[in-house]
Short mmCIF file of C-alpha atoms in Angstrom, two decimals:
data_model
loop_
_atom_site.label_atom_id
_atom_site.label_comp_id
_atom_site.label_asym_id
_atom_site.label_seq_id
_atom_site.Cartn_x
_atom_site.Cartn_y
_atom_site.Cartn_z
CA MET A 1 107.55 192.74 29.00
CA ILE A 2 107.35 195.67 31.59
CA ALA A 3 109.33 193.71 34.09
CA ILE A 4 112.27 193.93 31.68
CA VAL A 5 111.98 197.56 31.02
CA ILE A 6 111.76 198.00 34.75
CA TYR A 7 114.80 195.81 35.55
CA VAL A 8 117.03 197.69 32.81
CA THR A 9 115.85 201.00 34.24
CA ILE A 10 116.78 200.00 37.68
CA ILE A 11 120.41 198.70 36.23
CA LEU A 12 120.86 202.13 34.37
CA VAL A 13 119.88 204.15 37.20
CA TYR A 14 122.13 202.05 39.70
CA SER A 15 124.86 202.35 37.30
CA LEU A 16 124.69 206.22 37.15
CA PHE A 17 124.39 206.35 40.98
CA LYS A 18 127.58 204.33 41.26
CA LYS A 19 129.30 206.23 38.51
CA VAL A 20 129.96 202.87 36.30
CA ASP A 21 130.05 202.60 32.60
CA ALA A 22 127.04 200.36 31.98
CA TYR A 23 127.91 199.59 28.32
CA GLU A 24 131.35 198.84 29.05
CA SER A 25 130.55 196.58 32.11
CA PHE A 26 128.02 194.83 29.80
CA ASN A 27 130.62 194.36 27.16
CA GLN A 28 133.27 192.93 29.75
CA GLY A 29 130.59 190.47 31.10
CA ALA A 30 129.72 189.32 27.71
CA LYS A 31 133.46 188.73 26.94
CA GLU A 32 133.96 186.82 30.07
CA GLY A 33 130.47 184.72 29.51
CA LEU A 34 132.08 183.94 25.98
CA LYS A 35 135.10 182.68 27.41
CA VAL A 36 133.32 180.42 29.89
CA CYS A 37 131.21 178.99 26.87
CA VAL A 38 134.52 178.14 25.11
CA ASN A 39 135.84 176.54 28.26
CA ILE A 40 132.69 174.52 28.82
CA PHE A 41 132.16 173.36 25.19
CA PRO A 42 134.84 170.53 24.65
CA PRO A 43 134.15 168.65 27.86
CA LEU A 44 130.38 168.90 27.31
CA LEU A 45 130.63 167.81 23.59
CA ALA A 46 132.87 164.89 24.87
CA PHE A 47 130.26 163.77 27.25
CA ILE A 48 127.27 164.27 24.98
CA VAL A 49 129.25 162.19 22.24
CA SER A 50 130.21 159.38 24.78
CA VAL A 51 126.64 159.07 26.28
CA ASN A 52 125.15 158.76 22.83
CA ILE A 53 127.64 156.00 21.89
CA PHE A 54 127.07 154.24 25.05
CA MET A 55 123.29 154.37 24.58
CA LYS A 56 123.41 153.26 20.90
CA SER A 57 125.82 150.33 21.48
CA GLY A 58 123.11 148.20 23.16
CA ILE A 59 124.95 147.76 26.41
CA THR A 60 122.26 149.37 28.44
CA ASP A 61 119.66 146.65 27.17
CA ALA A 62 122.11 143.83 27.75
CA LEU A 63 122.60 144.97 31.27
CA GLY A 64 118.95 145.64 31.92
CA SER A 65 118.01 141.95 31.05
CA LEU A 66 121.12 140.38 32.76
CA PHE A 67 120.21 141.98 36.14
CA SER A 68 116.51 142.20 36.18
CA ASN A 69 114.27 139.99 38.40
CA LYS A 70 110.39 139.89 39.75
CA LEU A 71 111.05 142.58 42.17
CA VAL A 72 112.36 145.30 39.93
CA PRO A 73 111.84 145.24 35.97
CA PRO A 74 114.67 145.76 33.65
CA GLU A 75 113.34 149.29 32.93
CA ILE A 76 113.88 150.39 36.51
CA LEU A 77 117.53 148.87 36.64
CA LEU A 78 118.31 150.70 33.20
CA GLN A 79 116.71 153.95 34.53
CA GLY A 80 118.95 153.49 37.65
CA PHE A 81 121.96 152.89 35.38
CA ILE A 82 121.51 155.68 33.05
CA ARG A 83 120.49 158.45 35.31
CA PRO A 84 124.01 159.43 36.32
CA LEU A 85 124.78 159.87 32.65
CA SER A 86 121.73 161.36 31.04
CA GLY A 87 118.79 162.97 32.46
CA ASN A 88 116.71 162.88 29.28
CA SER A 89 117.36 159.29 28.61
CA SER A 90 116.36 158.51 32.33
CA LEU A 91 113.02 160.57 31.85
CA VAL A 92 112.28 158.66 28.63
CA LEU A 93 112.75 155.47 30.43
CA MET A 94 110.40 156.85 33.08
CA THR A 95 107.86 157.60 30.40
CA LYS A 96 108.07 154.13 28.97
CA ILE A 97 107.58 152.77 32.67
CA TYR A 98 104.67 154.98 33.08
CA GLU A 99 102.97 153.59 29.59
CA THR A 100 104.00 149.86 30.43
CA TYR A 101 102.97 149.72 34.09
CA GLY A 102 101.03 152.85 34.79
CA VAL A 103 101.83 155.89 36.69
CA ASP A 104 100.45 154.75 39.91
CA SER A 105 101.73 151.20 39.63
CA LEU A 106 104.66 150.27 42.13
CA PHE A 107 107.06 150.58 39.24
CA GLY A 108 105.89 153.73 38.17
CA LYS A 109 106.39 155.13 41.64
CA MET A 110 109.79 153.53 41.76
CA ALA A 111 110.68 155.33 38.47
CA THR A 112 109.37 158.64 39.85
CA LEU A 113 111.41 158.50 42.97
CA ILE A 114 114.51 157.41 41.19
CA GLN A 115 114.09 160.34 38.84
CA GLY A 116 113.42 162.74 41.69
CA THR A 117 116.31 161.81 44.13
CA SER A 118 119.33 161.08 42.06
CA ASP A 119 121.06 163.34 39.56
CA THR A 120 122.96 163.30 36.35
CA THR A 121 126.38 163.05 38.36
CA LEU A 122 128.71 162.65 35.43
CA TYR A 123 127.33 165.45 33.68
CA ILE A 124 127.25 167.93 36.48
CA VAL A 125 130.96 166.89 37.33
CA SER A 126 132.33 167.33 33.92
CA PHE A 127 130.33 170.63 33.40
CA TYR A 128 131.28 172.31 36.63
CA LEU A 129 134.86 170.93 36.82
CA GLY A 130 135.27 171.93 32.94
CA THR A 131 133.93 175.46 33.70
CA VAL A 132 136.55 176.16 36.27
CA SER A 133 139.25 174.20 34.18
CA ILE A 134 139.98 171.37 36.91
CA LYS A 135 141.24 168.37 35.32
CA ASP A 136 141.39 166.01 38.39
CA SER A 137 138.00 165.37 39.98
CA LYS A 138 139.64 163.56 42.90
CA TYR A 139 136.66 162.03 44.84
CA ALA A 140 133.61 163.97 43.20
CA ILE A 141 132.83 161.31 40.76
CA LYS A 142 133.02 158.56 43.21
CA ALA A 143 131.16 160.28 45.82
CA GLY A 144 128.45 161.21 43.46
CA LEU A 145 128.05 157.82 41.93
CA LEU A 146 128.02 156.14 45.34
CA ILE A 147 125.28 158.60 46.27
CA ASN A 148 123.26 157.86 43.26
CA LEU A 149 123.69 153.82 44.07
CA PHE A 150 122.36 154.55 47.46
CA THR A 151 119.37 156.59 46.30
CA PHE A 152 118.59 154.08 43.67
CA ILE A 153 118.50 151.28 46.40
CA MET A 154 116.67 153.25 48.82
CA ALA A 155 114.13 154.17 46.20
CA ILE A 156 113.45 150.69 45.37
CA VAL A 157 113.48 149.72 49.21
CA ILE A 158 111.17 152.58 50.27
CA CYS A 159 108.56 151.79 47.48
CA LEU A 160 108.62 148.13 48.22
CA ILE A 161 107.84 148.99 51.91
CA LEU A 162 105.28 151.67 51.27
CA PHE A 163 103.43 150.73 48.16
CA ASP A 164 103.82 146.94 47.73
#
């Protein structure tokens, strides 16, 4: 609590020193922040709704069972497939892998590496491009998904080499 008081005091002293109206600057910043929120909300809502529809449709379960083999269980494939879409869903899958196979198992380590080395590409691109009102993502999505695919494959290969 004392840190907040010190921080606010420093800001007020600095604004007095620079002869800036701190209250008006705060109001202006709040207005700009609200405009950013209004610009971010529609693409973020569309993304959340589409991810939920995708997850609830059962497509992920079908894809996981279709592409699984002995080296990689379906949960790992699902995690790699879902990670670019939703970090929380990927985290839930990682937890299920921990419960099924164990944290220190080969598949637990794969899940950890996938979770740590990849990112929620589609969320990031929609969020940041929506923030600055860019409609055309050009190569951002393709590059991000390609990097996610590379990290997914490398996570499996590295775990198979080091831990199998």
